[in-house]
Amino acid sequence: MASSDVVLGHSTFDALRLGRSAQMIVGRLLRFWDSKNIKKQGEFMGITLLFLDEKNSVIHGFIPAGRAPFYRPSLRAGSVVRVSRFEVARCTNMYKITDHPFVIRFIPQTTIAEVIENAPVINVEKFMLRSFDPLQALANTNLELPDVVGQIQRVVVYLSLWDDAASMFRGLIGSGDRTQTVMVVTTVNPKLFGGNLYLNSTPATKFYFDNTLEAISEFTARLDGPVQEAFTCIDTKEGIRKKEVLSIGELNKFISNSNEQEAEFICKARVVDVLQQNGWSFVSCTGCSRKLDKDGSSLRCNRCVNPNITGVINHPYLRYRVELLVDDGQDNATFVVFDKEMLKLTKQDAAALTLNEINGGGGVELPQCLKDLGGQDFVFQIRVTPFNFTPNHRTFTVSAIVDTIVPETFKTNAAELVQVEGGEASATGSNMTGINMTGGEEKEPNPSNAGGKGGVRKRTRE
């Protein structure tokens, strides 16, 4: 990006015309981020940019993946730039990040240069802020990715952070002024789940604690009393990973209403039956524990075997894969339990169990110890993976089984919550933060939300 100290006649964002032409804009590059396609394993699509002009209008731009290496080295957030010879197109009706109806698309002829002198007076920041009621209306629609402002304290709106957003937030909390509890969080995806409002981070999510920003200073002025003092943030190498308690119906609802993201939940249910159509064990590779594939009359691990070497795995290993039909009194689902947890339940490995059944004349029927699981109640820890968001998903993977729900599992740190305008106070679960968006007095916790859900989770999202 070249620099320029001359500003020729340029269009304001509201005066832009559709199509390709010699139009030129001058604006502040507020921020930019990589956009990825989560349905194609996070495939890089391009760079999304936000511009602000002297009329306080915001428009977003897009640099396709093929042109990104050319522009990326010289993009600098906060700089005033001149962009010319681009295409103006209409925004889609989904995932809007500005109120402007148009988007600026970079084409091979597009140029961008930083304006050093004689630049128009442009504000430092502007946010697409939404309060509690509009956020609820937007939840589960995917129409907008709005910004929010609030104070970290006891609350009812859950801010779920993933991947880079989670790491960035932990870094800010760990190194910044911990008395600055009022913040702006940008470009979140609101979701309603289990009666609670969740604000899920996206790759575009940023955090602002600067109390000189108009959005923060105005919010702080509405607070009844001084800004709360220091808050804490639970941290691990993988982010905050507490588990949330869900019914089977809520688990299915999470899959239906959420974007593709990994999470873990706790679900109490009764085993109705042990399903047998797919068997209860499989032959695995001793190297990677994956299921072996048939190669003629032999078994082969296509992951571990060097493709330049022909051969088979000489020492396959029998492992559990048991499908349980479970019911929580209202809904049912199929939970799949693998080797580690089945070993705890049966007290013997799959190979030994098979041998005992054969020696005992049990034949190929379901072993008695597996039949005995029917009618028993367990607390299952369920791992939700990208597979569960595919149209063909039919099962949920069990990562752990316990006999009872440990109370400590659901204890929450009041400092991890975010109160949002109009919301009541409530406890959160895993990797979460809290915001008060009203600027008013904190409300009493809602008893019905005890052991509530939420967390700062980690997952790539566009």
Short mmCIF file of C-alpha atoms in Angstrom, two decimals:
data_model
loop_
_atom_site.label_atom_id
_atom_site.label_comp_id
_atom_site.label_asym_id
_atom_site.label_seq_id
_atom_site.Cartn_x
_atom_site.Cartn_y
_atom_site.Cartn_z
CA MET A 1 0.00 0.00 0.00
CA ALA A 2 1.62 3.19 -1.15
CA SER A 3 1.29 6.42 0.82
CA SER A 4 -0.29 9.59 -0.41
CA ASP A 5 -0.52 13.13 0.91
CA VAL A 6 -3.03 14.31 -1.68
CA VAL A 7 -6.76 13.71 -1.42
CA LEU A 8 -8.60 14.21 -4.70
CA GLY A 9 -12.37 14.28 -5.08
CA HIS A 10 -13.80 11.19 -3.46
CA SER A 11 -17.22 9.72 -2.79
CA THR A 12 -18.73 9.30 0.63
CA PHE A 13 -19.97 5.80 1.34
CA ASP A 14 -23.62 6.81 1.07
CA ALA A 15 -22.99 8.22 -2.43
CA LEU A 16 -21.48 5.05 -3.90
CA ARG A 17 -23.03 3.57 -7.05
CA LEU A 18 -23.41 -0.12 -7.86
CA GLY A 19 -21.04 -1.69 -10.37
CA ARG A 20 -17.42 -1.27 -11.45
CA SER A 21 -16.27 2.29 -12.06
CA ALA A 22 -13.55 4.80 -11.28
CA GLN A 23 -15.09 5.67 -7.92
CA MET A 24 -12.76 6.51 -5.04
CA ILE A 25 -13.30 6.56 -1.30
CA VAL A 26 -11.29 7.85 1.64
CA GLY A 27 -11.87 6.24 5.00
CA ARG A 28 -10.31 4.91 8.15
CA LEU A 29 -9.49 1.21 8.08
CA LEU A 30 -11.05 0.26 11.41
CA ARG A 31 -10.05 -3.40 11.40
CA PHE A 32 -9.71 -6.43 9.14
CA TRP A 33 -9.70 -10.21 9.51
CA ASP A 34 -9.46 -13.47 7.59
CA SER A 35 -12.77 -14.97 6.47
CA LYS A 36 -12.94 -18.76 6.31
CA ASN A 37 -15.48 -21.32 5.13
CA ILE A 38 -16.21 -23.62 8.06
CA LYS A 39 -18.09 -26.00 5.78
CA LYS A 40 -14.88 -26.63 3.84
CA GLN A 41 -12.49 -27.33 6.73
CA GLY A 42 -11.79 -23.64 7.34
CA GLU A 43 -10.83 -22.87 3.74
CA PHE A 44 -9.46 -19.31 3.45
CA MET A 45 -11.89 -17.17 1.45
CA GLY A 46 -10.27 -13.74 1.70
CA ILE A 47 -9.83 -10.67 3.89
CA THR A 48 -12.79 -8.67 5.20
CA LEU A 49 -12.22 -4.99 6.02
CA LEU A 50 -14.25 -2.30 7.79
CA PHE A 51 -14.01 1.34 6.65
CA LEU A 52 -15.36 4.52 8.32
CA ASP A 53 -15.76 7.82 6.45
CA GLU A 54 -16.05 11.47 7.50
CA LYS A 55 -19.87 11.20 7.50
CA ASN A 56 -19.58 8.51 10.20
CA SER A 57 -20.83 5.85 7.79
CA VAL A 58 -19.36 2.34 7.89
CA ILE A 59 -18.99 0.00 4.93
CA HIS A 60 -17.16 -3.27 4.62
CA GLY A 61 -14.80 -4.39 1.92
CA PHE A 62 -13.61 -7.78 0.74
CA ILE A 63 -10.30 -8.89 -0.77
CA PRO A 64 -10.56 -12.33 -2.45
CA ALA A 65 -8.11 -15.03 -1.42
CA GLY A 66 -6.18 -14.77 -4.68
CA ARG A 67 -5.45 -11.06 -4.13
CA ALA A 68 -4.90 -11.25 -0.36
CA PRO A 69 -1.08 -11.78 -0.47
CA PHE A 70 -0.71 -8.61 -2.55
CA TYR A 71 -2.60 -6.35 -0.11
CA ARG A 72 -2.04 -7.97 3.29
CA PRO A 73 1.51 -6.75 4.08
CA SER A 74 0.49 -3.09 3.94
CA LEU A 75 -2.89 -3.19 5.69
CA ARG A 76 -2.74 -1.25 8.95
CA ALA A 77 -5.72 -0.97 11.26
CA GLY A 78 -6.48 2.63 12.23
CA SER A 79 -4.87 4.24 9.18
CA VAL A 80 -6.73 6.57 6.82
CA VAL A 81 -6.63 5.16 3.30
CA ARG A 82 -7.71 6.00 -0.21
CA VAL A 83 -9.23 3.13 -2.21
CA SER A 84 -10.01 3.47 -5.90
CA ARG A 85 -11.18 1.41 -8.88
CA PHE A 86 -13.25 -1.23 -7.12
CA GLU A 87 -16.59 -2.95 -7.56
CA VAL A 88 -19.63 -1.97 -5.50
CA ALA A 89 -22.12 -4.81 -4.91
CA ARG A 90 -25.11 -5.41 -2.70
CA CYS A 91 -24.56 -7.12 0.63
CA THR A 92 -26.16 -10.46 1.26
CA ASN A 93 -29.05 -10.59 3.70
CA MET A 94 -27.12 -12.86 6.08
CA TYR A 95 -24.31 -12.18 8.56
CA LYS A 96 -24.38 -8.41 8.02
CA ILE A 97 -21.59 -6.58 9.84
CA THR A 98 -22.63 -3.00 8.97
CA ASP A 99 -25.88 -1.15 8.37
CA HIS A 100 -24.74 -0.19 4.86
CA PRO A 101 -26.50 -2.01 1.98
CA PHE A 102 -23.32 -2.21 -0.17
CA VAL A 103 -19.94 -3.93 -0.05
CA ILE A 104 -16.69 -2.84 -1.72
CA ARG A 105 -15.05 -5.71 -3.62
CA PHE A 106 -11.38 -5.49 -4.51
CA ILE A 107 -10.67 -6.34 -8.16
CA PRO A 108 -7.30 -6.59 -9.98
CA GLN A 109 -7.44 -2.85 -10.79
CA THR A 110 -8.08 -1.77 -7.19
CA THR A 111 -5.47 0.41 -5.50
CA ILE A 112 -5.20 1.33 -1.83
CA ALA A 113 -2.89 4.02 -0.43
CA GLU A 114 -2.46 5.49 3.03
CA VAL A 115 -3.29 9.21 3.27
CA ILE A 116 -0.58 10.95 5.27
CA GLU A 117 -1.63 14.61 5.00
CA ASN A 118 -4.76 16.61 4.20
CA ALA A 119 -6.97 13.72 5.21
CA PRO A 120 -10.58 14.42 6.17
CA VAL A 121 -11.44 14.35 9.87
CA ILE A 122 -12.68 10.83 10.63
CA ASN A 123 -13.61 9.34 13.99
CA VAL A 124 -11.34 6.70 15.49
CA GLU A 125 -14.05 4.04 15.94
CA LYS A 126 -17.69 3.28 15.33
CA PHE A 127 -19.60 0.20 16.40
CA MET A 128 -22.84 -1.45 15.26
CA LEU A 129 -24.14 -1.68 18.81
CA ARG A 130 -27.28 -3.61 19.70
CA SER A 131 -28.97 -3.71 23.12
CA PHE A 132 -30.58 -6.72 24.78
CA ASP A 133 -34.00 -6.73 23.09
CA PRO A 134 -32.65 -6.39 19.52
CA LEU A 135 -30.08 -9.11 20.30
CA GLN A 136 -32.88 -11.44 21.34
CA ALA A 137 -34.74 -10.65 18.14
CA LEU A 138 -31.61 -11.39 16.09
CA ALA A 139 -30.84 -14.64 17.91
CA ASN A 140 -30.75 -17.74 15.67
CA THR A 141 -31.49 -15.67 12.54
CA ASN A 142 -27.89 -15.21 11.33
CA LEU A 143 -29.02 -11.87 9.91
CA GLU A 144 -26.45 -9.73 11.71
CA LEU A 145 -23.15 -10.04 13.57
CA PRO A 146 -23.57 -7.01 15.86
CA ASP A 147 -21.34 -5.35 18.45
CA VAL A 148 -22.18 -5.11 22.18
CA VAL A 149 -21.01 -2.96 25.07
CA GLY A 150 -21.26 -4.03 28.69
CA GLN A 151 -19.63 -4.53 32.03
CA ILE A 152 -18.11 -7.83 33.14
CA GLN A 153 -19.98 -8.94 36.27
CA ARG A 154 -22.83 -11.21 37.38
CA VAL A 155 -25.31 -11.69 34.52
CA VAL A 156 -27.59 -13.57 32.16
CA VAL A 157 -26.11 -13.11 28.73
CA TYR A 158 -23.31 -15.48 27.84
CA LEU A 159 -20.31 -14.50 25.78
CA SER A 160 -18.77 -17.59 24.18
CA LEU A 161 -15.26 -17.11 22.84
CA TRP A 162 -13.51 -19.46 20.42
CA ASP A 163 -9.97 -19.94 19.09
CA ASP A 164 -8.16 -16.63 18.52
CA ALA A 165 -10.88 -14.65 20.30
CA ALA A 166 -10.48 -16.78 23.44
CA SER A 167 -6.69 -16.44 23.35
CA MET A 168 -6.88 -12.70 22.73
CA PHE A 169 -9.30 -12.16 25.61
CA ARG A 170 -7.17 -14.15 28.05
CA GLY A 171 -4.18 -12.10 26.99
CA LEU A 172 -6.01 -8.81 27.50
CA ILE A 173 -7.29 -9.86 30.90
CA GLY A 174 -3.91 -11.20 31.94
CA SER A 175 -1.82 -8.20 30.94
CA GLY A 176 -4.17 -5.21 30.93
CA ASP A 177 -5.74 -3.00 33.57
CA ARG A 178 -7.98 -5.46 35.38
CA THR A 179 -10.09 -2.64 36.83
CA GLN A 180 -11.40 -1.80 33.35
CA THR A 181 -14.44 -4.06 33.33
CA VAL A 182 -16.47 -2.19 30.71
CA MET A 183 -15.73 -3.34 27.20
CA VAL A 184 -16.99 -3.39 23.63
CA VAL A 185 -17.09 -6.78 21.91
CA THR A 186 -17.46 -6.65 18.14
CA THR A 187 -19.05 -8.90 15.53
CA VAL A 188 -20.76 -11.53 17.66
CA ASN A 189 -23.36 -14.07 16.54
CA PRO A 190 -26.37 -14.06 18.93
CA LYS A 191 -28.04 -17.38 19.70
CA LEU A 192 -30.90 -18.40 21.99
CA PHE A 193 -30.29 -21.74 23.66
CA GLY A 194 -32.00 -23.27 26.67
CA GLY A 195 -33.82 -19.99 27.29
CA ASN A 196 -30.56 -18.04 27.53
CA LEU A 197 -28.97 -15.56 25.14
CA TYR A 198 -25.49 -16.48 23.91
CA LEU A 199 -23.16 -14.14 22.06
CA ASN A 200 -20.76 -16.34 20.10
CA SER A 201 -17.48 -14.90 18.90
CA THR A 202 -16.45 -14.95 15.24
CA PRO A 203 -13.04 -14.53 13.57
CA ALA A 204 -13.88 -10.82 13.38
CA THR A 205 -14.41 -10.43 17.14
CA LYS A 206 -12.27 -7.78 18.86
CA PHE A 207 -12.26 -6.38 22.42
CA TYR A 208 -12.03 -2.72 23.40
CA PHE A 209 -11.45 -1.53 26.98
CA ASP A 210 -10.45 2.08 26.21
CA ASN A 211 -12.66 4.30 28.38
CA THR A 212 -12.10 7.23 26.02
CA LEU A 213 -14.19 5.49 23.37
CA GLU A 214 -17.62 7.10 23.10
CA ALA A 215 -19.46 3.79 23.42
CA ILE A 216 -17.66 2.92 26.66
CA SER A 217 -17.77 6.41 28.19
CA GLU A 218 -21.51 6.73 27.53
CA PHE A 219 -22.17 3.30 28.99
CA THR A 220 -20.03 4.02 32.06
CA ALA A 221 -21.93 7.25 32.64
CA ARG A 222 -25.17 5.24 32.91
CA LEU A 223 -23.80 2.94 35.61
CA ASP A 224 -25.32 3.35 39.06
CA GLY A 225 -22.18 3.71 41.11
CA PRO A 226 -18.46 3.19 40.42
CA VAL A 227 -17.17 0.70 37.88
CA GLN A 228 -16.54 -2.66 39.48
CA GLU A 229 -13.01 -3.49 40.46
CA ALA A 230 -10.83 -6.34 39.30
CA PHE A 231 -12.31 -9.50 37.86
CA THR A 232 -10.78 -12.91 37.25
CA CYS A 233 -10.67 -15.22 34.28
CA ILE A 234 -10.30 -18.99 34.60
CA ASP A 235 -7.65 -20.23 32.21
CA THR A 236 -6.09 -23.44 30.91
CA LYS A 237 -3.94 -24.19 27.90
CA GLU A 238 -7.09 -25.02 25.93
CA GLY A 239 -9.19 -22.20 27.32
CA ILE A 240 -11.91 -22.54 29.92
CA ARG A 241 -13.54 -25.92 29.48
CA LYS A 242 -16.20 -26.43 32.13
CA LYS A 243 -19.12 -28.64 31.12
CA GLU A 244 -22.75 -27.62 30.76
CA VAL A 245 -25.76 -29.76 31.75
CA LEU A 246 -28.25 -30.34 28.92
CA SER A 247 -31.25 -32.50 28.25
CA ILE A 248 -31.25 -34.59 25.08
CA GLY A 249 -33.72 -32.14 23.56
CA GLU A 250 -31.44 -29.20 24.34
CA LEU A 251 -28.50 -31.12 22.90
CA ASN A 252 -30.35 -31.57 19.62
CA LYS A 253 -31.42 -27.93 19.72
CA PHE A 254 -27.80 -26.86 20.12
CA ILE A 255 -26.90 -28.79 16.98
CA SER A 256 -29.79 -27.20 15.09
CA ASN A 257 -29.22 -23.59 16.18
CA SER A 258 -25.45 -23.29 16.47
CA ASN A 259 -22.75 -22.94 13.88
CA GLU A 260 -20.17 -25.69 13.53
CA GLN A 261 -18.24 -25.59 16.79
CA GLU A 262 -16.74 -28.07 19.22
CA ALA A 263 -18.11 -28.24 22.75
CA GLU A 264 -18.67 -30.68 25.59
CA PHE A 265 -21.86 -31.15 27.60
CA ILE A 266 -23.15 -33.30 30.42
CA CYS A 267 -26.36 -35.26 29.97
CA LYS A 268 -28.07 -37.60 32.45
CA ALA A 269 -30.02 -40.43 30.80
CA ARG A 270 -31.10 -44.06 31.17
CA VAL A 271 -29.83 -46.79 28.88
CA VAL A 272 -32.88 -48.23 27.10
CA ASP A 273 -31.09 -50.69 24.86
CA VAL A 274 -27.71 -51.69 23.47
CA LEU A 275 -28.02 -51.46 19.70
CA GLN A 276 -26.51 -54.36 17.79
CA GLN A 277 -26.86 -53.55 14.09
CA ASN A 278 -23.30 -52.15 13.96
CA GLY A 279 -21.83 -54.60 16.43
CA TRP A 280 -20.18 -53.72 19.72
CA SER A 281 -16.48 -53.83 18.78
CA PHE A 282 -14.10 -53.17 15.91
CA VAL A 283 -10.60 -54.19 14.86
CA SER A 284 -8.22 -51.25 15.28
CA CYS A 285 -4.68 -50.35 14.39
CA THR A 286 -2.25 -50.59 17.29
CA GLY A 287 -0.53 -47.43 16.10
CA CYS A 288 -3.37 -44.92 15.79
CA SER A 289 -6.36 -46.87 17.22
CA ARG A 290 -8.36 -46.18 14.05
CA LYS A 291 -10.59 -48.83 12.54
CA LEU A 292 -8.81 -51.03 10.01
CA ASP A 293 -10.07 -51.12 6.44
CA LYS A 294 -10.52 -54.24 4.40
CA ASP A 295 -7.89 -54.75 1.70
CA GLY A 296 -8.91 -57.88 -0.13
CA SER A 297 -8.74 -60.66 2.41
CA SER A 298 -6.57 -58.59 4.78
CA LEU A 299 -7.00 -55.60 7.07
CA ARG A 300 -5.02 -52.41 6.54
CA CYS A 301 -4.59 -49.05 8.25
CA ASN A 302 -4.57 -46.44 5.53
CA ARG A 303 -3.38 -43.80 7.96
CA CYS A 304 -0.28 -45.43 9.41
CA VAL A 305 0.99 -47.48 6.49
CA ASN A 306 3.34 -45.66 4.15
CA PRO A 307 1.57 -45.42 0.76
CA ASN A 308 4.82 -46.46 -0.93
CA ILE A 309 4.88 -49.72 1.00
CA THR A 310 2.44 -52.54 0.42
CA GLY A 311 1.49 -54.61 3.41
CA VAL A 312 -0.97 -55.01 6.23
CA ILE A 313 -1.04 -54.39 9.96
CA ASN A 314 0.32 -57.51 11.56
CA HIS A 315 -1.10 -57.04 15.05
CA PRO A 316 -4.66 -55.67 14.99
CA TYR A 317 -6.38 -54.94 18.28
CA LEU A 318 -10.04 -55.40 19.23
CA ARG A 319 -11.67 -52.31 20.75
CA TYR A 320 -15.11 -51.38 22.02
CA ARG A 321 -17.58 -49.34 20.03
CA VAL A 322 -20.96 -49.67 21.72
CA GLU A 323 -24.10 -47.83 20.58
CA LEU A 324 -26.47 -47.09 23.46
CA LEU A 325 -30.07 -46.01 22.97
CA VAL A 326 -30.62 -43.60 25.87
CA ASP A 327 -33.66 -41.71 27.15
CA ASP A 328 -33.94 -38.82 29.62
CA GLY A 329 -37.71 -39.07 30.09
CA GLN A 330 -38.55 -36.65 27.28
CA ASP A 331 -36.29 -37.47 24.34
CA ASN A 332 -33.98 -40.25 23.22
CA ALA A 333 -30.74 -40.41 21.28
CA THR A 334 -27.94 -42.79 20.35
CA PHE A 335 -24.74 -42.34 22.37
CA VAL A 336 -21.57 -44.09 21.19
CA VAL A 337 -19.14 -45.28 23.87
CA PHE A 338 -15.58 -46.29 22.98
CA ASP A 339 -12.85 -48.36 24.57
CA LYS A 340 -11.74 -46.27 27.56
CA GLU A 341 -15.17 -45.80 29.12
CA MET A 342 -16.38 -49.29 28.26
CA LEU A 343 -13.38 -50.77 30.02
CA LYS A 344 -14.53 -48.99 33.20
CA LEU A 345 -18.02 -50.44 32.87
CA THR A 346 -17.15 -54.03 31.92
CA LYS A 347 -13.82 -54.37 33.77
CA GLN A 348 -12.35 -56.27 30.80
CA ASP A 349 -11.15 -55.39 27.34
CA ALA A 350 -13.07 -56.26 24.19
CA ALA A 351 -10.69 -59.04 23.15
CA ALA A 352 -10.93 -60.79 26.53
CA LEU A 353 -14.70 -60.41 26.56
CA THR A 354 -14.95 -61.97 23.10
CA LEU A 355 -12.75 -64.88 24.16
CA ASN A 356 -14.78 -65.45 27.33
CA GLU A 357 -18.02 -65.45 25.34
CA ILE A 358 -16.63 -67.99 22.88
CA ASN A 359 -15.26 -70.23 25.64
CA GLY A 360 -18.53 -69.95 27.52
CA GLY A 361 -20.59 -70.93 24.54
CA GLY A 362 -22.03 -67.47 24.19
CA GLY A 363 -21.58 -67.43 20.41
CA VAL A 364 -22.05 -64.14 18.59
CA GLU A 365 -24.86 -62.79 20.76
CA LEU A 366 -24.46 -59.63 22.82
CA PRO A 367 -22.36 -60.34 25.93
CA GLN A 368 -24.34 -60.40 29.17
CA CYS A 369 -22.36 -57.54 30.75
CA LEU A 370 -23.47 -55.30 27.88
CA LYS A 371 -27.07 -56.47 28.14
CA ASP A 372 -26.96 -55.56 31.84
CA LEU A 373 -26.39 -51.90 30.97
CA GLY A 374 -30.05 -51.66 29.97
CA GLY A 375 -32.14 -49.88 32.59
CA GLN A 376 -29.14 -48.24 34.27
CA ASP A 377 -28.84 -44.45 34.73
CA PHE A 378 -25.58 -42.72 33.88
CA VAL A 379 -24.23 -39.21 33.56
CA PHE A 380 -22.66 -38.92 30.14
CA GLN A 381 -20.11 -36.34 29.09
CA ILE A 382 -20.85 -35.70 25.41
CA ARG A 383 -18.34 -34.33 22.93
CA VAL A 384 -19.89 -32.35 20.06
CA THR A 385 -17.65 -32.31 16.97
CA PRO A 386 -18.03 -30.96 13.41
CA PHE A 387 -19.44 -34.38 12.47
CA ASN A 388 -22.55 -33.62 14.53
CA PHE A 389 -23.32 -30.61 12.33
CA THR A 390 -23.48 -32.68 9.13
CA PRO A 391 -26.88 -33.74 7.72
CA ASN A 392 -26.05 -37.42 8.25
CA HIS A 393 -25.15 -37.30 11.94
CA ARG A 394 -27.08 -39.88 13.94
CA THR A 395 -25.04 -40.35 17.09
CA PHE A 396 -23.22 -38.46 19.86
CA THR A 397 -19.78 -39.49 21.12
CA VAL A 398 -19.37 -40.13 24.84
CA SER A 399 -16.06 -38.86 26.19
CA ALA A 400 -16.67 -39.87 29.82
CA ILE A 401 -19.22 -41.64 32.03
CA VAL A 402 -19.79 -40.94 35.72
CA ASP A 403 -22.35 -42.30 38.18
CA THR A 404 -23.45 -38.92 39.55
CA ILE A 405 -23.21 -35.26 38.69
CA VAL A 406 -20.46 -33.72 40.77
CA PRO A 407 -21.73 -30.44 42.28
CA GLU A 408 -18.39 -28.74 41.65
CA THR A 409 -18.92 -29.30 37.93
CA PHE A 410 -21.60 -26.65 37.97
CA LYS A 411 -20.05 -24.11 40.31
CA THR A 412 -19.39 -20.86 38.54
CA ASN A 413 -17.22 -17.90 39.23
CA ALA A 414 -19.37 -14.78 39.42
CA ALA A 415 -16.52 -12.84 37.85
CA GLU A 416 -16.80 -14.90 34.66
CA LEU A 417 -20.20 -13.56 33.64
CA VAL A 418 -21.42 -10.82 31.35
CA GLN A 419 -24.59 -8.88 32.09
CA VAL A 420 -26.51 -7.55 29.12
CA GLU A 421 -29.17 -4.88 28.96
CA GLY A 422 -32.49 -6.10 30.27
CA GLY A 423 -30.98 -9.37 31.48
CA GLU A 424 -31.15 -11.01 34.87
CA ALA A 425 -28.11 -12.38 36.65
CA SER A 426 -27.24 -16.03 36.15
CA ALA A 427 -24.30 -18.42 36.48
CA THR A 428 -22.21 -19.51 33.54
CA GLY A 429 -20.40 -22.69 32.74
CA SER A 430 -17.40 -23.19 30.51
CA ASN A 431 -14.91 -20.61 29.25
CA MET A 432 -17.23 -17.60 29.52
CA THR A 433 -17.31 -13.96 30.40
CA GLY A 434 -20.17 -11.73 31.54
CA ILE A 435 -21.44 -8.24 30.52
CA ASN A 436 -23.94 -5.73 32.00
CA MET A 437 -25.37 -3.91 29.00
CA THR A 438 -27.96 -1.83 30.85
CA GLY A 439 -25.62 0.49 32.66
CA GLY A 440 -27.99 0.08 35.59
CA GLU A 441 -28.16 -1.70 38.89
CA GLU A 442 -27.32 -5.38 38.89
CA LYS A 443 -30.34 -7.63 39.23
CA GLU A 444 -30.72 -10.62 41.49
CA PRO A 445 -29.85 -14.03 40.07
CA ASN A 446 -32.64 -16.04 38.49
CA PRO A 447 -33.00 -19.23 40.57
CA SER A 448 -34.28 -21.13 37.55
CA ASN A 449 -30.95 -20.58 35.84
CA ALA A 450 -28.80 -22.11 38.56
CA GLY A 451 -26.23 -24.28 36.94
CA GLY A 452 -26.70 -22.39 33.72
CA LYS A 453 -24.92 -22.91 30.47
CA GLY A 454 -22.21 -21.08 28.63
CA GLY A 455 -18.50 -20.60 28.32
CA VAL A 456 -15.61 -19.18 26.45
CA ARG A 457 -15.19 -22.06 24.08
CA LYS A 458 -12.71 -22.42 21.30
CA ARG A 459 -13.55 -22.97 17.64
CA THR A 460 -12.83 -21.46 14.24
CA ARG A 461 -15.69 -19.57 12.73
CA GLU A 462 -16.18 -17.34 9.78
#
